[in-house]
Tab-separated table of C-alpha atoms in Angstrom:
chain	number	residue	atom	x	y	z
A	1	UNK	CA	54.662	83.927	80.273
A	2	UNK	CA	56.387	83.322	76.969
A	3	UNK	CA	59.922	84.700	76.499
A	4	UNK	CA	59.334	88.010	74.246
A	5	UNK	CA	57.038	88.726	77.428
A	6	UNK	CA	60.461	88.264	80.072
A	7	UNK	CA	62.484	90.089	78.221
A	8	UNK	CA	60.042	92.911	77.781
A	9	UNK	CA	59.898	92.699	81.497
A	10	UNK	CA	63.937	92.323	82.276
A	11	UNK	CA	63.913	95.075	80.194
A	12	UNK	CA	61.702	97.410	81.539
A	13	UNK	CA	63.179	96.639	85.222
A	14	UNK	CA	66.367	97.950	84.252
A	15	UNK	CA	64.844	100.962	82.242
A	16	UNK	CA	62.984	101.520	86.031
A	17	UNK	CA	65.894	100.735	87.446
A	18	UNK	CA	68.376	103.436	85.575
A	19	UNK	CA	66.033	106.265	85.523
A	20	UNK	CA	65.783	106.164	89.623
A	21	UNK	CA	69.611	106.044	89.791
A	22	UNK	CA	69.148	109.046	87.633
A	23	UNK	CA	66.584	110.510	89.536
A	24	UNK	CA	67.787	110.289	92.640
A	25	UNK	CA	70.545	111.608	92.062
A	26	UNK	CA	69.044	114.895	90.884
A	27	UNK	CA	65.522	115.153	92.796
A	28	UNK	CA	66.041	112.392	95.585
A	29	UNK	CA	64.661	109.118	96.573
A	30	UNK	CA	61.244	110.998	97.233
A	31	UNK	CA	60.930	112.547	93.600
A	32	UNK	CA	57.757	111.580	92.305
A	33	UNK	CA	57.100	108.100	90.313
A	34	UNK	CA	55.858	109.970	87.513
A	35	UNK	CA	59.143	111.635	86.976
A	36	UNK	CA	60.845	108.014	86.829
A	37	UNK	CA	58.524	106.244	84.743
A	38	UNK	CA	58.458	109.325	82.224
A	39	UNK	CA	62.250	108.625	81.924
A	40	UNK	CA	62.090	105.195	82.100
A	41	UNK	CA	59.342	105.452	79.053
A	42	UNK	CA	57.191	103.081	81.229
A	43	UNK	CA	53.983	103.438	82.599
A	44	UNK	CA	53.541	104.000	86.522
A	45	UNK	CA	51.349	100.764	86.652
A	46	UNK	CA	54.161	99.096	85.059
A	47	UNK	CA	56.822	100.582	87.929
A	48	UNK	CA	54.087	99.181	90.991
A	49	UNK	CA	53.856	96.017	88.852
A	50	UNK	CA	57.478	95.450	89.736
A	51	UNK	CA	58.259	97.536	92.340
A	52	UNK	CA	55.231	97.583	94.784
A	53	UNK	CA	56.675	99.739	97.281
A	54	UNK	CA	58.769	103.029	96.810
A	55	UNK	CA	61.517	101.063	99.577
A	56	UNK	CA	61.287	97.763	96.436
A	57	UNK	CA	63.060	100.372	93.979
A	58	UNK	CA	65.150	102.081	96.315
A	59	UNK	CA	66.748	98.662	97.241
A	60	UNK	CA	67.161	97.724	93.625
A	61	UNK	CA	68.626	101.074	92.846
A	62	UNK	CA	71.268	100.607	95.813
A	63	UNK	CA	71.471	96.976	94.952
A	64	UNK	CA	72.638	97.656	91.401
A	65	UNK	CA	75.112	100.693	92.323
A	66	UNK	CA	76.370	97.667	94.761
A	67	UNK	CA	76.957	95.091	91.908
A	68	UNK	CA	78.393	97.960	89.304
A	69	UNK	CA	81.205	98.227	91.838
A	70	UNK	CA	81.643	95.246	92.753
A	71	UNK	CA	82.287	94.331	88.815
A	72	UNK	CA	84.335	97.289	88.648
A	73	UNK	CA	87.027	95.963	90.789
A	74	UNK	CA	88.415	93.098	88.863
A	75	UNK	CA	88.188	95.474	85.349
A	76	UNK	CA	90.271	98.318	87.274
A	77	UNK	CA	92.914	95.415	88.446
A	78	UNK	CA	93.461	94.737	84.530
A	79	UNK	CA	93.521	98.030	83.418
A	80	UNK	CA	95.679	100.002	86.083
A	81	UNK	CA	98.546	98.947	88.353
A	82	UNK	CA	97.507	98.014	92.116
A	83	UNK	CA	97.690	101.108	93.663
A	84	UNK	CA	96.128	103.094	90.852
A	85	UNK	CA	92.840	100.705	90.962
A	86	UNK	CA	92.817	100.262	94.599
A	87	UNK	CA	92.605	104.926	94.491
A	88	UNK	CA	90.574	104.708	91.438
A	89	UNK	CA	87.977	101.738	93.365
A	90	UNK	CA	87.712	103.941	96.748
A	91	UNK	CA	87.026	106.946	94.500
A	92	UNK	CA	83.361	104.569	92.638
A	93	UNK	CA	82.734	103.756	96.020
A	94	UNK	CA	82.763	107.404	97.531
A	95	UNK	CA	80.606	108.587	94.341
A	96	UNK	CA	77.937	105.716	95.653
A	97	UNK	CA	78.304	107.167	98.887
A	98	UNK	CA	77.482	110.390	97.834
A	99	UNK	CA	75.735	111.040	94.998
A	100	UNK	CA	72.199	110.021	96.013
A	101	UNK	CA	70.125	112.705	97.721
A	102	UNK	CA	67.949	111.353	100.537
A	103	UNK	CA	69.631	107.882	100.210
A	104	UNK	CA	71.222	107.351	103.448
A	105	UNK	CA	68.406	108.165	105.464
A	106	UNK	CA	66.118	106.023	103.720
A	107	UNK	CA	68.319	103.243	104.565
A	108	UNK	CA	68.171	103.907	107.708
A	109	UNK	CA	65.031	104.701	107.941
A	110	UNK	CA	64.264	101.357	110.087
A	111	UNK	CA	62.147	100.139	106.685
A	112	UNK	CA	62.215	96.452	106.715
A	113	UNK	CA	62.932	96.311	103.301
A	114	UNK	CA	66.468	97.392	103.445
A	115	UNK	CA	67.629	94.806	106.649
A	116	UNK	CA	69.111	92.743	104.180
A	117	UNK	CA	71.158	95.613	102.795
A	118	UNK	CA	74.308	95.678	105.352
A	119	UNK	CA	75.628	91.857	104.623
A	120	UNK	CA	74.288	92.184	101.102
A	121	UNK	CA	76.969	95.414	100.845
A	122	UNK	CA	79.860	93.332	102.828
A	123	UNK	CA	78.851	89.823	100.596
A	124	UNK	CA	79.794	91.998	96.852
A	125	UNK	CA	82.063	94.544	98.041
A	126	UNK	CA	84.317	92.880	100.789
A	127	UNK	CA	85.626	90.344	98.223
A	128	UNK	CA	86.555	92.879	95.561
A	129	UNK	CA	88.219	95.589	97.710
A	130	UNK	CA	90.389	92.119	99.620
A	131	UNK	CA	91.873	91.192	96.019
A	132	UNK	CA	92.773	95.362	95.697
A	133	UNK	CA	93.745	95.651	99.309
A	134	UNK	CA	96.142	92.422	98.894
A	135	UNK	CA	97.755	93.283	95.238
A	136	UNK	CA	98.207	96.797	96.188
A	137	UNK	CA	100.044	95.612	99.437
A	138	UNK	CA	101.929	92.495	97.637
A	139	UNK	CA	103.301	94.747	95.549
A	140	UNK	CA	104.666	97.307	98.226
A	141	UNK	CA	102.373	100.694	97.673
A	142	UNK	CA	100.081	100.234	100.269
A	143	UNK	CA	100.081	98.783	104.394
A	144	UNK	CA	99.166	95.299	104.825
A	145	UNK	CA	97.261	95.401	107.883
A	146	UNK	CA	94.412	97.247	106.974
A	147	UNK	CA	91.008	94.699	106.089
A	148	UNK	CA	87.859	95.441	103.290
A	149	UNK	CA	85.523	95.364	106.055
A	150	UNK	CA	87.122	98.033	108.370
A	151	UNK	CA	87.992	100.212	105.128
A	152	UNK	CA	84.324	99.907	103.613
A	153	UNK	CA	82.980	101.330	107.398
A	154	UNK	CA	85.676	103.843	107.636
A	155	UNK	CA	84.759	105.424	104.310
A	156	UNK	CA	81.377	105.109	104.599
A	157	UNK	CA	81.529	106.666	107.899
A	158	UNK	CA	83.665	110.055	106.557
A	159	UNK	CA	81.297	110.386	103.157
A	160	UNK	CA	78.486	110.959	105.769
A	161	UNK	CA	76.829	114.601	105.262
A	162	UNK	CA	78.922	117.050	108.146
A	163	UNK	CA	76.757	120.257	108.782
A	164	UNK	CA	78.738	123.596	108.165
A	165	UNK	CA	80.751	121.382	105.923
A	166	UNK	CA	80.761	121.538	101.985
A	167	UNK	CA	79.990	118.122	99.954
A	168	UNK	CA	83.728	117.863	99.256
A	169	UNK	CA	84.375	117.606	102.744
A	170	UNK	CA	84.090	113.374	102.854
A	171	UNK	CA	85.780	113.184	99.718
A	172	UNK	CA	88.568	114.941	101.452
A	173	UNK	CA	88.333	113.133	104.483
A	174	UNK	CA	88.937	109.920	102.497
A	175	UNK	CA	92.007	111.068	100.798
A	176	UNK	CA	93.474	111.838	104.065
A	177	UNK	CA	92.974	107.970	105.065
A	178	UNK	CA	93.873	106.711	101.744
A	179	UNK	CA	97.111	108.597	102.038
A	180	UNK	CA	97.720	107.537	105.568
A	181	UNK	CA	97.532	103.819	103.567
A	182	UNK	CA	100.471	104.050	101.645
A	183	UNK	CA	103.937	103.267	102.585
């Protein structure tokens, strides 16, 4: 394959790649391929190509919302005193949570595909959220007792759809237990 050919590929896995995160956030993890190849400006044999299975791009679509936050956290520690990117971290990681229709039950939908997902999620986003976790807390805003693992769960576990509830409702759940961080 020579190299024009690799980086026409690269680049059309990304273009697949971005128009599912856009997708599903607006029709779902279900929506039909056509819908993402038409934004992607890709064929559909060029999305099975890559992505044989609809679980293949769901994984790369959660995969890269992973690694965009886990980047995130060292650019928000430059930018924003510890505190500040520790609220301003929790808040990326509550709009992953949330914003794609259909997601969390395709995770755990008992797919094969996505086994690898948990300690994938805990190997990029523990490390980031520790460095937050421990600046924030060196420099007296927040507890220091409180780990990335426990945190990431805890979220993750009040961003979960409540029926009767509005979709607010986790985002307010989690500003109750960031609040109940601080000193």
């Amino acid at each position: 394959m020579t190299r024009q050919r690799r980086a026409d590929a690269r680049r059309n896995v990304e273009a697949l790649v971005e128009a599912a995160r856009t997708v599903f956030d607006t029709s779902g993890v279900d929506a039909p391929a056509k819908e993402i190849t038409d934004l992607a400006g890709v064929g559909v044999g060029t999305l099975y190509r890559h992505f044989p299975q609809r679980a293949d791009l769901v994984k790369a679509v959660v995969q890269t919302g992973i690694d965009d936050l886990a980047e995130a956290g060292s650019k928000l520690s430059a930018a924003h005193p510890p505190a500040e990117a520790l609220a301003l971290w929790i808040d990326r990681y509550v709009e992953l949570l949330g914003t794609k229709r259909g997601l969390a039950s395709a995770l755990h939908s008992g797919d094969p595909a996505f086994a690898s997902l948990p300690g994938y999620f805990m190997e990029r986003l523990g490390p980031p959220l520790t460095a937050l976790l421990d600046a924030a807390a060196a420099d007296g805003a927040i507890r220091s007792d409180v780990g990335a693992e426990n945190l990431l769960y805890a979220i993750a576990l009040l961003c979960r759809p409540v029926p009767g509830r509005g979709p607010d409702y986790g985002r307010r759940m989690v500003a109750v237990l960031v609040d109940g961080l601080r000193r």
